[in-house]
Amino acid sequence: MTLNRRNLLAAAAATPIAAGLPLSGARAQAQNTIRIGVLNDQSGLYRDLSGPGSTQAVRQAIQDSGVTQRGINVEVVQADHQNRPDVGSTVARQWIDRDGVDVIVDVPTSSVALAVNTVVRERNKVFLNSGAATSDLTGAQCSPNTVHWTYDTWMLARGTGGAMVRAGGDTWFFLTADYAFGHALERDTAEFVRSAGGRVLGQVRTPFPGTTDFSSYLVQAQASRAKVIGLANAGGDTINSIKQAAEFGLTRRGVKLAGLLVFVTDVHSLGLQTAQGLVLTETFYWDLNDRTRALTQRLGNMPGGLRPTMVQAGCYSAVLHYLKAAADMGAQQAKASGIETVNRMKAMPTDDDAFGQGSIRPDGRKIHPAYLFEVKTPGESRGAWDYYKLLSTVPADEAFRPLAQGGCSLVRT
């Protein structure tokens, strides 16, 4: 869905608040109606990992929460931020100021998420980030109105970057998407490489959005003679980078590719013949355990016949916990203050079929385990979407940056 004024007006018109109700009844219903805005990439390179599938996950969370049986109405609107911070912040302002949106969910593309983070804080609403990766959201840019749910660049760097160095990949060259996410992922991974005794031989910034041809960048990486090419990108950029590296024969020459952010939908697009052997870090995999399989069954096929990604699972989990908090404190109070609602969320332990048990720290970082996976060979796969084998589990208290190291102003030292 492409963002335009017509779509936003249509979303606003969808509310039944004043449809034939007396004024007092309309006001009462409005006070007891929570509006959730799903803001993400509905049409670009992050559509499959986020997009309409995130909205589907949010709707499932509403159903599973049972809040409607407790007298709380929940409405959902969605929009495409086109991976542009100006578009994302404009939608956020209009949703909150005009359309009565109480919580904004997902928001992949870190530059957009940082812009939305500011708008939501100014207006004292709630931001449940699942799609954006920058660890700055729980560091220098932390907010009392924001929870960073699913993953972040520090976690990815520790998981995949650390594993590659331990396996002998001690010299690196980065292909980095030229925006906040890529910069943060390169920064965090480079710190792990250097702390483990490795060296960064160079980096090149790739336009975002705006390129599908990575050949010249891969030539520069090859010329550096680095053992590992770190792909500090995501979605379609990662897919194209890996495909073109295979066409160049880089892996046949012994160069290792570190897909620092790879989703199950990326592996599906690449195919096991190309993706086999990739090491990656995720916090959710549909076939991880009985609970993830149960959630996947309830969700059904995501748009395009895909399986849910960790971003979409994060949208489900975050909204489910938010609604539990809202029901606990009452819809009217939850709508009145985003800070109070986030504080209630932090005070309550989390538990759901996507991530199991967890918690939310004072800096807004949602804590749960992370998993280091290796992509199976075609011969190892038992059927459709059987793509990962588990290498190791990173416990929840080790998976994310230590609380004292983030520089978040919400953390008392």
Short mmCIF file of C-alpha atoms in Angstrom, two decimals:
data_model
loop_
_atom_site.label_atom_id
_atom_site.label_comp_id
_atom_site.label_asym_id
_atom_site.label_seq_id
_atom_site.Cartn_x
_atom_site.Cartn_y
_atom_site.Cartn_z
CA MET A 1 0.00 0.00 0.00
CA THR A 2 1.45 3.35 -1.04
CA LEU A 3 1.15 6.20 1.41
CA ASN A 4 -0.94 9.13 0.26
CA ARG A 5 -3.56 11.43 1.70
CA ARG A 6 -6.40 9.34 0.26
CA ASN A 7 -5.18 6.24 2.12
CA LEU A 8 -4.80 8.12 5.38
CA LEU A 9 -8.27 9.62 5.06
CA ALA A 10 -9.70 6.19 4.26
CA ALA A 11 -8.04 4.77 7.37
CA ALA A 12 -9.48 7.58 9.47
CA ALA A 13 -12.93 7.11 7.96
CA ALA A 14 -12.89 3.42 8.91
CA THR A 15 -13.46 4.20 12.60
CA PRO A 16 -16.98 3.37 13.78
CA ILE A 17 -16.84 5.75 16.74
CA ALA A 18 -19.53 8.14 15.56
CA ALA A 19 -21.50 5.80 13.30
CA GLY A 20 -25.06 6.40 14.43
CA LEU A 21 -24.23 6.65 18.11
CA PRO A 22 -25.60 9.38 20.36
CA LEU A 23 -22.93 11.94 21.23
CA SER A 24 -22.51 10.63 24.78
CA GLY A 25 -22.31 7.05 23.48
CA ALA A 26 -19.76 8.02 20.85
CA ARG A 27 -17.62 9.72 23.49
CA ALA A 28 -17.82 6.71 25.78
CA GLN A 29 -16.85 4.35 22.97
CA ALA A 30 -14.00 6.63 21.91
CA GLN A 31 -12.65 6.69 25.45
CA ASN A 32 -12.68 2.90 25.53
CA THR A 33 -11.22 2.40 22.03
CA ILE A 34 -7.51 1.83 21.57
CA ARG A 35 -6.17 2.65 18.11
CA ILE A 36 -3.04 0.89 16.88
CA GLY A 37 -1.08 2.18 13.89
CA VAL A 38 1.13 -0.30 12.02
CA LEU A 39 3.75 1.78 10.24
CA ASN A 40 6.23 0.02 7.97
CA ASP A 41 7.40 -0.76 4.45
CA GLN A 42 4.34 -2.02 2.61
CA SER A 43 5.77 -1.93 -0.91
CA GLY A 44 9.59 -1.90 -0.92
CA LEU A 45 12.57 -4.05 -0.02
CA TYR A 46 11.34 -4.74 3.56
CA ARG A 47 7.78 -5.72 2.60
CA ASP A 48 8.24 -9.48 3.06
CA LEU A 49 9.93 -9.30 6.46
CA SER A 50 7.51 -6.66 7.76
CA GLY A 51 4.77 -5.11 5.65
CA PRO A 52 1.21 -6.49 5.60
CA GLY A 53 2.38 -9.54 7.57
CA SER A 54 3.02 -7.32 10.58
CA THR A 55 -0.56 -6.08 10.43
CA GLN A 56 -1.76 -9.67 10.29
CA ALA A 57 0.32 -10.46 13.37
CA VAL A 58 -1.10 -7.45 15.24
CA ARG A 59 -4.65 -8.57 14.50
CA GLN A 60 -3.83 -12.04 15.83
CA ALA A 61 -2.45 -10.49 19.02
CA ILE A 62 -5.69 -8.58 19.51
CA GLN A 63 -7.66 -11.80 19.11
CA ASP A 64 -5.40 -13.75 21.48
CA SER A 65 -5.40 -11.00 24.12
CA GLY A 66 -9.12 -11.35 24.84
CA VAL A 67 -9.45 -7.62 25.58
CA THR A 68 -12.57 -7.23 23.46
CA GLN A 69 -14.32 -9.65 25.82
CA ARG A 70 -13.36 -7.26 28.60
CA GLY A 71 -15.08 -4.33 26.93
CA ILE A 72 -12.05 -2.73 25.23
CA ASN A 73 -12.41 -1.90 21.55
CA VAL A 74 -9.27 -2.10 19.40
CA GLU A 75 -8.89 -0.66 15.91
CA VAL A 76 -5.96 -1.01 13.52
CA VAL A 77 -4.74 1.33 10.78
CA GLN A 78 -1.67 0.87 8.61
CA ALA A 79 0.52 2.99 6.35
CA ASP A 80 3.63 2.73 4.19
CA HIS A 81 6.49 4.97 5.38
CA GLN A 82 8.39 4.37 2.11
CA ASN A 83 11.62 4.05 4.14
CA ARG A 84 11.70 7.86 4.47
CA PRO A 85 12.01 9.60 7.86
CA ASP A 86 10.00 12.62 6.69
CA VAL A 87 7.12 10.43 5.56
CA GLY A 88 7.22 8.34 8.74
CA SER A 89 7.20 11.34 11.07
CA THR A 90 4.41 13.02 9.10
CA VAL A 91 2.22 9.92 9.32
CA ALA A 92 2.94 9.59 13.04
CA ARG A 93 1.90 13.20 13.70
CA GLN A 94 -1.29 12.90 11.66
CA TRP A 95 -2.21 9.59 13.25
CA ILE A 96 -1.79 10.95 16.77
CA ASP A 97 -3.03 14.52 16.31
CA ARG A 98 -5.94 13.88 13.95
CA ASP A 99 -6.83 10.21 14.01
CA GLY A 100 -6.47 9.37 17.69
CA VAL A 101 -3.83 6.66 17.35
CA ASP A 102 -2.51 5.61 20.76
CA VAL A 103 0.34 3.26 19.86
CA ILE A 104 2.58 2.93 16.80
CA VAL A 105 4.01 -0.50 16.01
CA ASP A 106 6.83 -1.99 13.92
CA VAL A 107 8.65 0.78 11.91
CA PRO A 108 11.54 -0.98 10.17
CA THR A 109 14.26 1.34 8.81
CA SER A 110 16.18 2.83 11.71
CA SER A 111 16.23 6.40 10.42
CA VAL A 112 12.42 6.34 10.27
CA ALA A 113 12.17 4.73 13.71
CA LEU A 114 14.37 7.43 15.27
CA ALA A 115 12.12 10.12 13.76
CA VAL A 116 8.95 8.39 14.99
CA ASN A 117 10.58 7.91 18.40
CA THR A 118 10.81 11.69 18.75
CA VAL A 119 7.22 12.35 17.65
CA VAL A 120 5.77 9.73 20.00
CA ARG A 121 7.74 11.09 22.95
CA GLU A 122 6.61 14.65 22.26
CA ARG A 123 2.97 13.56 22.26
CA ASN A 124 3.24 11.07 25.15
CA LYS A 125 1.98 8.06 23.21
CA VAL A 126 3.54 4.57 22.87
CA PHE A 127 6.05 3.27 20.32
CA LEU A 128 6.51 -0.50 20.11
CA ASN A 129 9.49 -0.96 17.81
CA SER A 130 9.93 -4.36 16.24
CA GLY A 131 11.40 -3.73 12.79
CA ALA A 132 14.16 -1.16 13.36
CA ALA A 133 17.53 -2.43 14.56
CA THR A 134 19.59 0.51 15.79
CA SER A 135 20.68 0.00 19.39
CA ASP A 136 20.58 3.79 19.83
CA LEU A 137 16.87 3.41 20.63
CA THR A 138 17.91 2.04 24.02
CA GLY A 139 21.07 4.12 24.17
CA ALA A 140 21.51 7.81 23.43
CA GLN A 141 18.02 8.08 21.89
CA CYS A 142 16.13 6.08 24.54
CA SER A 143 12.65 7.30 25.45
CA PRO A 144 10.23 6.57 28.30
CA ASN A 145 7.56 6.05 25.63
CA THR A 146 9.41 3.43 23.57
CA VAL A 147 10.00 -0.29 23.92
CA HIS A 148 12.57 -1.87 21.58
CA TRP A 149 11.18 -5.36 21.23
CA THR A 150 12.68 -7.92 18.86
CA TYR A 151 16.39 -7.49 18.10
CA ASP A 152 19.02 -4.80 17.70
CA THR A 153 22.42 -4.17 16.15
CA TRP A 154 24.35 -4.99 19.35
CA MET A 155 22.64 -8.38 19.58
CA LEU A 156 23.31 -9.14 15.91
CA ALA A 157 26.93 -8.10 16.21
CA ARG A 158 27.47 -10.21 19.30
CA GLY A 159 25.79 -13.25 17.77
CA THR A 160 26.86 -13.45 14.14
CA GLY A 161 29.95 -11.24 14.33
CA GLY A 162 31.29 -12.98 17.41
CA ALA A 163 30.72 -16.42 15.91
CA MET A 164 32.55 -15.54 12.68
CA VAL A 165 35.60 -14.24 14.55
CA ARG A 166 35.73 -17.33 16.77
CA ALA A 167 35.67 -19.45 13.61
CA GLY A 168 38.81 -17.73 12.30
CA GLY A 169 37.35 -14.76 10.43
CA ASP A 170 39.72 -12.19 11.89
CA THR A 171 39.87 -9.70 8.99
CA TRP A 172 36.72 -7.91 7.83
CA PHE A 173 35.43 -5.60 5.10
CA PHE A 174 31.94 -4.11 5.44
CA LEU A 175 29.28 -3.46 2.80
CA THR A 176 27.14 -1.00 4.71
CA ALA A 177 23.71 0.40 3.86
CA ASP A 178 24.16 4.16 4.08
CA TYR A 179 21.66 5.08 6.77
CA ALA A 180 21.27 4.81 10.55
CA PHE A 181 20.74 1.03 10.68
CA GLY A 182 23.75 0.15 8.53
CA HIS A 183 26.00 2.56 10.38
CA ALA A 184 24.96 1.18 13.78
CA LEU A 185 25.35 -2.44 12.68
CA GLU A 186 28.81 -1.80 11.24
CA ARG A 187 29.83 0.11 14.38
CA ASP A 188 28.64 -2.57 16.80
CA THR A 189 30.10 -5.46 14.78
CA ALA A 190 33.44 -3.72 14.31
CA GLU A 191 33.69 -3.30 18.08
CA PHE A 192 33.25 -7.05 18.57
CA VAL A 193 35.76 -7.86 15.83
CA ARG A 194 38.42 -5.60 17.31
CA SER A 195 37.80 -6.70 20.89
CA ALA A 196 38.34 -10.31 19.76
CA GLY A 197 41.68 -9.40 18.19
CA GLY A 198 40.45 -9.04 14.63
CA ARG A 199 40.94 -6.17 12.18
CA VAL A 200 38.63 -4.14 9.97
CA LEU A 201 40.38 -3.61 6.63
CA GLY A 202 37.82 -1.26 5.14
CA GLN A 203 34.22 -0.47 4.36
CA VAL A 204 32.08 0.93 1.59
CA ARG A 205 28.74 2.66 1.98
CA THR A 206 26.01 1.56 -0.43
CA PRO A 207 23.12 3.90 -1.36
CA PHE A 208 19.84 3.33 0.50
CA PRO A 209 17.44 3.02 -1.07
CA GLY A 210 18.62 3.17 -4.63
CA THR A 211 20.81 0.29 -5.76
CA THR A 212 20.36 -3.32 -6.78
CA ASP A 213 23.81 -3.72 -8.31
CA PHE A 214 26.47 -4.47 -5.69
CA SER A 215 29.16 -5.67 -8.12
CA SER A 216 31.50 -2.70 -7.76
CA TYR A 217 31.25 -2.84 -3.97
CA LEU A 218 31.97 -6.56 -3.93
CA VAL A 219 35.03 -5.98 -6.12
CA GLN A 220 36.33 -3.49 -3.55
CA ALA A 221 35.69 -5.98 -0.77
CA GLN A 222 37.50 -8.73 -2.66
CA ALA A 223 40.47 -6.47 -3.31
CA SER A 224 40.90 -5.89 0.43
CA ARG A 225 41.70 -9.62 0.86
CA ALA A 226 39.55 -9.71 3.99
CA LYS A 227 38.50 -13.16 5.13
CA VAL A 228 34.97 -11.96 5.93
CA ILE A 229 32.67 -9.59 4.07
CA GLY A 230 30.22 -8.19 6.59
CA LEU A 231 26.85 -7.35 5.04
CA ALA A 232 25.52 -4.52 7.18
CA ASN A 233 22.25 -4.37 5.28
CA ALA A 234 18.88 -6.11 5.24
CA GLY A 235 16.00 -7.38 3.14
CA GLY A 236 16.38 -7.00 -0.60
CA ASP A 237 19.87 -5.51 -0.22
CA THR A 238 21.08 -8.62 1.62
CA ILE A 239 19.49 -10.93 -0.93
CA ASN A 240 21.09 -9.11 -3.86
CA SER A 241 24.48 -8.91 -2.13
CA ILE A 242 24.58 -12.66 -1.45
CA LYS A 243 23.35 -13.60 -4.92
CA GLN A 244 25.93 -11.41 -6.63
CA ALA A 245 28.73 -12.62 -4.34
CA ALA A 246 27.85 -16.16 -5.38
CA GLU A 247 27.88 -15.17 -9.05
CA PHE A 248 31.36 -13.67 -8.55
CA GLY A 249 32.52 -16.91 -6.96
CA LEU A 250 33.71 -15.18 -3.80
CA THR A 251 32.71 -18.01 -1.47
CA ARG A 252 34.41 -20.56 -3.75
CA ARG A 253 37.63 -18.60 -3.22
CA GLY A 254 37.32 -18.96 0.53
CA VAL A 255 35.77 -15.60 1.40
CA LYS A 256 33.12 -15.87 4.11
CA LEU A 257 29.92 -13.84 3.93
CA ALA A 258 28.55 -12.58 7.23
CA GLY A 259 24.88 -11.79 6.75
CA LEU A 260 24.57 -9.64 9.85
CA LEU A 261 20.80 -9.38 9.52
CA VAL A 262 19.19 -12.26 7.64
CA PHE A 263 15.53 -13.22 7.86
CA VAL A 264 13.89 -16.53 7.05
CA THR A 265 12.17 -14.82 4.10
CA ASP A 266 15.61 -13.88 2.74
CA VAL A 267 16.71 -17.51 2.89
CA HIS A 268 13.49 -18.52 1.15
CA SER A 269 14.16 -16.01 -1.63
CA LEU A 270 17.79 -17.10 -2.01
CA GLY A 271 17.08 -20.83 -1.91
CA LEU A 272 19.12 -23.32 0.08
CA GLN A 273 21.54 -23.92 -2.78
CA THR A 274 22.74 -20.32 -2.48
CA ALA A 275 22.10 -19.67 1.23
CA GLN A 276 23.45 -22.95 2.65
CA GLY A 277 26.09 -22.50 5.33
CA LEU A 278 25.15 -18.91 6.22
CA VAL A 279 25.44 -18.26 9.94
CA LEU A 280 22.86 -15.83 11.31
CA THR A 281 21.23 -14.65 14.51
CA GLU A 282 17.48 -14.47 15.12
CA THR A 283 15.22 -14.28 18.15
CA PHE A 284 12.32 -16.16 16.55
CA TYR A 285 12.11 -19.11 14.15
CA TRP A 286 8.77 -20.63 13.29
CA ASP A 287 10.02 -24.21 13.88
CA LEU A 288 12.05 -23.55 17.03
CA ASN A 289 9.72 -25.22 19.55
CA ASP A 290 6.12 -26.22 20.21
CA ARG A 291 5.07 -22.67 21.11
CA THR A 292 6.53 -21.06 17.97
CA ARG A 293 4.90 -23.75 15.85
CA ALA A 294 1.56 -23.15 17.57
CA LEU A 295 1.78 -19.40 16.92
CA THR A 296 2.72 -19.99 13.29
CA GLN A 297 -0.31 -22.23 12.88
CA ARG A 298 -2.63 -19.57 14.33
CA LEU A 299 -1.14 -16.88 12.13
CA GLY A 300 -1.53 -19.01 9.02
CA ASN A 301 0.37 -18.12 5.89
CA MET A 302 1.62 -14.58 5.83
CA PRO A 303 1.01 -12.54 2.66
CA GLY A 304 2.64 -14.20 -0.31
CA GLY A 305 2.46 -17.62 1.33
CA LEU A 306 5.46 -16.84 3.55
CA ARG A 307 6.23 -17.92 7.12
CA PRO A 308 6.39 -15.27 9.85
CA THR A 309 9.66 -13.43 10.44
CA MET A 310 11.02 -12.34 13.79
CA VAL A 311 9.84 -8.78 13.03
CA GLN A 312 6.26 -9.95 12.53
CA ALA A 313 6.49 -12.18 15.61
CA GLY A 314 7.77 -9.14 17.52
CA CYS A 315 4.73 -7.11 16.47
CA TYR A 316 2.49 -9.90 17.78
CA SER A 317 4.36 -10.18 21.07
CA ALA A 318 4.64 -6.43 21.70
CA VAL A 319 0.97 -5.71 21.01
CA LEU A 320 -0.14 -8.69 23.12
CA HIS A 321 1.83 -7.38 26.12
CA TYR A 322 0.69 -3.80 25.54
CA LEU A 323 -2.95 -4.90 25.55
CA LYS A 324 -2.43 -6.88 28.75
CA ALA A 325 -1.07 -3.73 30.38
CA ALA A 326 -3.89 -1.59 28.97
CA ALA A 327 -6.50 -4.02 30.26
CA ASP A 328 -4.79 -4.09 33.65
CA MET A 329 -4.79 -0.31 34.05
CA GLY A 330 -7.94 0.46 32.05
CA ALA A 331 -8.21 1.70 28.48
CA GLN A 332 -8.86 5.32 29.39
CA GLN A 333 -5.78 5.56 31.60
CA ALA A 334 -3.66 3.76 29.00
CA LYS A 335 -4.77 6.25 26.34
CA ALA A 336 -4.11 9.20 28.64
CA SER A 337 -0.39 8.60 29.20
CA GLY A 338 2.05 6.64 27.09
CA ILE A 339 4.71 6.87 29.80
CA GLU A 340 2.41 5.34 32.42
CA THR A 341 1.47 2.56 30.01
CA VAL A 342 5.10 1.74 29.20
CA ASN A 343 5.92 1.78 32.91
CA ARG A 344 3.12 -0.73 33.50
CA MET A 345 4.51 -2.88 30.68
CA LYS A 346 7.96 -2.77 32.28
CA ALA A 347 6.52 -3.83 35.63
CA MET A 348 4.83 -6.90 34.16
CA PRO A 349 6.79 -10.00 33.07
CA THR A 350 6.29 -11.00 29.45
CA ASP A 351 5.28 -14.44 28.26
CA ASP A 352 4.01 -15.46 24.83
CA ASP A 353 4.34 -18.10 22.13
CA ALA A 354 6.79 -16.04 20.07
CA PHE A 355 9.61 -15.54 22.60
CA GLY A 356 8.56 -17.34 25.78
CA GLN A 357 9.24 -15.62 29.09
CA GLY A 358 11.02 -12.27 29.23
CA SER A 359 11.06 -8.78 30.67
CA ILE A 360 11.48 -5.12 29.74
CA ARG A 361 14.42 -3.18 31.19
CA PRO A 362 14.36 0.45 32.37
CA ASP A 363 16.00 1.54 29.10
CA GLY A 364 13.09 0.05 27.12
CA ARG A 365 15.03 -2.99 25.90
CA LYS A 366 12.83 -6.12 25.75
CA ILE A 367 14.91 -9.10 26.96
CA HIS A 368 14.65 -12.67 25.64
CA PRO A 369 17.07 -15.30 24.28
CA ALA A 370 18.76 -15.08 20.90
CA TYR A 371 19.69 -18.02 18.69
CA LEU A 372 22.65 -18.65 16.43
CA PHE A 373 21.52 -20.65 13.40
CA GLU A 374 23.19 -22.13 10.34
CA VAL A 375 21.25 -22.46 7.10
CA LYS A 376 20.83 -26.09 6.12
CA THR A 377 22.06 -27.68 2.93
CA PRO A 378 19.39 -28.86 0.47
CA GLY A 379 20.09 -32.43 1.58
CA GLU A 380 19.54 -31.60 5.25
CA SER A 381 16.18 -29.90 4.75
CA ARG A 382 13.18 -32.12 5.45
CA GLY A 383 10.65 -30.03 3.57
CA ALA A 384 9.20 -26.59 2.92
CA TRP A 385 10.60 -23.85 5.15
CA ASP A 386 12.87 -26.28 7.05
CA TYR A 387 15.83 -23.95 6.72
CA TYR A 388 17.70 -23.59 10.03
CA LYS A 389 19.71 -25.78 12.36
CA LEU A 390 20.39 -24.41 15.82
CA LEU A 391 24.06 -23.89 16.69
CA SER A 392 23.73 -22.24 20.10
CA THR A 393 21.39 -20.30 22.35
CA VAL A 394 22.40 -16.98 23.89
CA PRO A 395 20.61 -16.58 27.26
CA ALA A 396 18.35 -13.58 27.68
CA ASP A 397 20.67 -11.90 30.20
CA GLU A 398 23.60 -12.12 27.73
CA ALA A 399 21.91 -11.51 24.38
CA PHE A 400 21.66 -7.72 24.60
CA ARG A 401 24.00 -4.88 25.55
CA PRO A 402 24.51 -4.58 29.31
CA LEU A 403 22.20 -1.99 30.79
CA ALA A 404 25.02 0.18 32.15
CA GLN A 405 26.81 0.41 28.79
CA GLY A 406 24.08 1.98 26.66
CA GLY A 407 24.20 5.55 27.93
CA CYS A 408 20.43 5.74 28.30
CA SER A 409 19.28 8.71 30.41
CA LEU A 410 16.52 6.58 31.95
CA VAL A 411 19.05 4.34 33.67
CA ARG A 412 20.09 5.43 37.15
CA THR A 413 23.81 5.01 37.75
#
